[in-house]
Tab-separated table of C-alpha atoms in Angstrom:
chain	number	residue	atom	x	y	z
A	13	MET	CA	-23.059	110.405	118.945
A	14	SER	CA	-25.159	107.568	119.507
A	15	GLN	CA	-25.785	106.188	123.197
A	16	SER	CA	-24.022	102.992	121.998
A	17	GLU	CA	-20.588	105.340	121.148
A	18	SER	CA	-20.967	107.110	124.349
A	19	GLN	CA	-21.197	104.657	126.623
A	20	PRO	CA	-18.502	102.001	125.919
A	21	LEU	CA	-20.242	98.333	126.772
A	22	SER	CA	-17.718	95.464	128.332
A	23	PRO	CA	-19.021	91.654	128.307
A	24	ILE	CA	-21.126	91.000	131.158
A	25	SER	CA	-18.407	88.038	132.140
A	26	GLU	CA	-16.124	90.063	132.182
A	27	THR	CA	-18.007	92.632	134.510
A	28	LEU	CA	-18.848	89.519	136.640
A	29	GLN	CA	-14.987	88.246	137.034
A	30	ARG	CA	-14.634	91.884	138.622
A	31	VAL	CA	-16.864	91.996	140.995
A	32	THR	CA	-15.476	88.565	141.709
A	33	GLY	CA	-12.283	89.639	142.641
A	34	GLU	CA	-13.827	92.909	144.709
A	35	LEU	CA	-15.733	90.238	146.526
A	36	ARG	CA	-12.546	87.977	147.374
A	37	LYS	CA	-10.829	91.247	148.279
A	38	VAL	CA	-13.474	91.645	151.105
A	39	THR	CA	-13.189	88.056	152.097
A	40	GLN	CA	-9.426	88.961	152.631
A	41	ARG	CA	-10.509	92.127	154.804
A	42	LEU	CA	-13.082	89.945	156.428
A	43	GLU	CA	-10.810	87.102	157.340
A	44	LYS	CA	-8.606	89.611	158.823
A	45	VAL	CA	-11.266	91.306	161.254
A	46	ASP	CA	-12.140	87.843	162.695
A	47	ASP	CA	-8.773	87.297	163.607
A	48	ALA	CA	-8.321	90.278	165.204
A	49	VAL	CA	-11.632	90.471	166.979
A	50	GLY	CA	-11.244	87.276	168.035
A	51	LYS	CA	-7.993	87.908	169.566
A	52	MET	CA	-9.497	90.905	171.778
A	53	VAL	CA	-12.052	88.945	172.905
A	54	PHE	CA	-10.408	85.827	174.215
A	55	GLU	CA	-7.864	87.939	175.900
A	56	SER	CA	-10.121	89.865	177.240
A	57	ALA	CA	-12.064	88.769	180.559
A	58	GLY	CA	-15.727	89.608	179.450
A	59	GLY	CA	-16.360	87.239	176.717
A	60	GLY	CA	-19.449	86.367	176.987
A	61	GLY	CA	-22.347	84.260	174.941
A	62	ARG	CA	-23.356	87.495	173.490
A	63	THR	CA	-19.333	88.507	171.648
A	64	PHE	CA	-19.072	84.890	170.642
A	65	HIS	CA	-22.263	84.902	168.294
A	66	ASP	CA	-21.202	88.055	167.384
A	67	LEU	CA	-17.941	86.103	166.258
A	68	GLN	CA	-19.652	83.747	164.549
A	69	ASP	CA	-21.972	86.272	162.569
A	70	LEU	CA	-18.706	88.087	160.991
A	71	ASP	CA	-17.537	84.476	160.243
A	72	ARG	CA	-20.584	83.795	158.122
A	73	ALA	CA	-20.425	87.287	156.517
A	74	LYS	CA	-16.912	85.623	155.010
A	75	GLN	CA	-18.560	82.303	153.957
A	76	GLU	CA	-21.694	84.458	152.366
A	77	VAL	CA	-19.105	86.785	150.304
A	78	ALA	CA	-17.122	84.174	149.745
A	79	GLY	CA	-19.545	81.943	148.797
A	80	ILE	CA	-20.990	85.294	146.813
A	81	ALA	CA	-17.933	84.889	144.756
A	82	ARG	CA	-17.464	81.395	143.777
A	83	PHE	CA	-21.561	81.594	142.420
A	84	LEU	CA	-20.586	84.556	140.279
A	85	GLU	CA	-17.213	83.200	138.647
A	86	ARG	CA	-19.043	79.814	137.687
A	87	LEU	CA	-21.886	82.627	135.924
A	88	ALA	CA	-19.241	83.778	134.335
A	89	HIS	CA	-17.728	81.476	132.586
A	90	ASP	CA	-21.323	80.569	131.294
A	91	MET	CA	-21.927	83.574	130.015
A	92	PRO	CA	-22.153	84.500	126.350
A	93	ALA	CA	-19.772	86.739	125.262
A	94	GLU	CA	-22.129	88.567	123.235
A	95	TRP	CA	-24.010	89.708	125.790
A	96	VAL	CA	-22.589	93.305	127.244
A	97	ALA	CA	-23.984	96.377	129.913
A	98	ASP	CA	-22.830	99.439	130.802
A	99	SER	CA	-20.301	98.782	133.607
A	100	ARG	CA	-19.293	102.147	134.019
A	101	THR	CA	-22.777	103.756	134.351
A	102	ALA	CA	-23.668	101.533	137.053
A	103	SER	CA	-20.032	102.155	139.290
A	104	LEU	CA	-21.777	105.744	139.397
A	105	MET	CA	-23.749	103.790	142.149
A	106	ILE	CA	-20.318	103.260	144.433
A	107	ASP	CA	-19.506	105.666	146.528
A	108	LEU	CA	-15.739	104.741	147.016
A	109	GLN	CA	-13.669	105.657	144.419
A	110	GLU	CA	-11.654	102.435	143.662
A	111	LEU	CA	-14.001	99.997	143.962
A	112	ALA	CA	-16.162	102.104	141.170
A	113	THR	CA	-12.972	101.996	139.458
A	114	SER	CA	-12.056	98.695	139.686
A	115	LEU	CA	-16.010	98.126	138.975
A	116	ALA	CA	-16.131	100.376	135.644
A	117	ARG	CA	-13.119	98.942	133.511
A	118	SER	CA	-14.105	98.171	130.419
A	119	GLU	CA	-13.132	97.134	126.876
A	120	ALA	CA	-13.633	99.025	123.876
A	121	ARG	CA	-17.413	98.114	122.788
A	122	GLU	CA	-15.361	96.712	119.240
A	123	ASN	CA	-13.481	93.860	120.898
A	124	ALA	CA	-17.154	93.187	122.288
A	125	CYS	CA	-18.714	93.029	119.315
A	126	ALA	CA	-16.000	91.838	117.242
A	127	ARG	CA	-16.518	88.370	119.021
A	128	THR	CA	-20.796	88.694	117.221
A	129	ASP	CA	-21.375	89.622	113.675
A	130	GLY	CA	-21.590	92.918	115.350
A	131	ASP	CA	-25.640	93.249	115.087
A	132	ASP	CA	-26.314	91.605	118.441
A	133	CYS	CA	-24.902	94.021	120.430
A	134	GLU	CA	-27.042	96.565	119.164
A	135	MET	CA	-29.386	94.655	121.026
A	136	PHE	CA	-27.974	95.691	124.490
A	137	VAL	CA	-28.127	99.258	124.183
C-alpha cells in the first residue's frame, strides 16, 4: 500500500473551512465567558482597574479569534481545488478528541483528484 493510499488527502480549502467553523465555535464560547465574567465583575464590589483591563483582553481575544476565522475563510475561497493535505495526521497533534475529529474529516482522495487529471495530487504526498 502506497503512502497516498494509506493517508486520505482532503482539499486544503475544505480543511480551512473546517478550521474556520471551529474558530467560530471558540468565538461563541468566548462571548459567553466574556458576558459571564462581565456580570460577575459589575456585581462585585471590588472590580478595580486591573479587572477591567483583563476584561478588555478577553474581548480582544474574542475579536482576534473571529478575525482569524474570517481570514482563513477568505483564503479557503481562493485555494486551488487540487491542493490537498493529510488533515487526519495533522489532527493527531490535537488533545481534544471532538476537535481533532472535526478537523480530520476528509473526503476520499479520489474526490480531490477527480477535479484534476489525477497526477497533480501525487506531488502533495
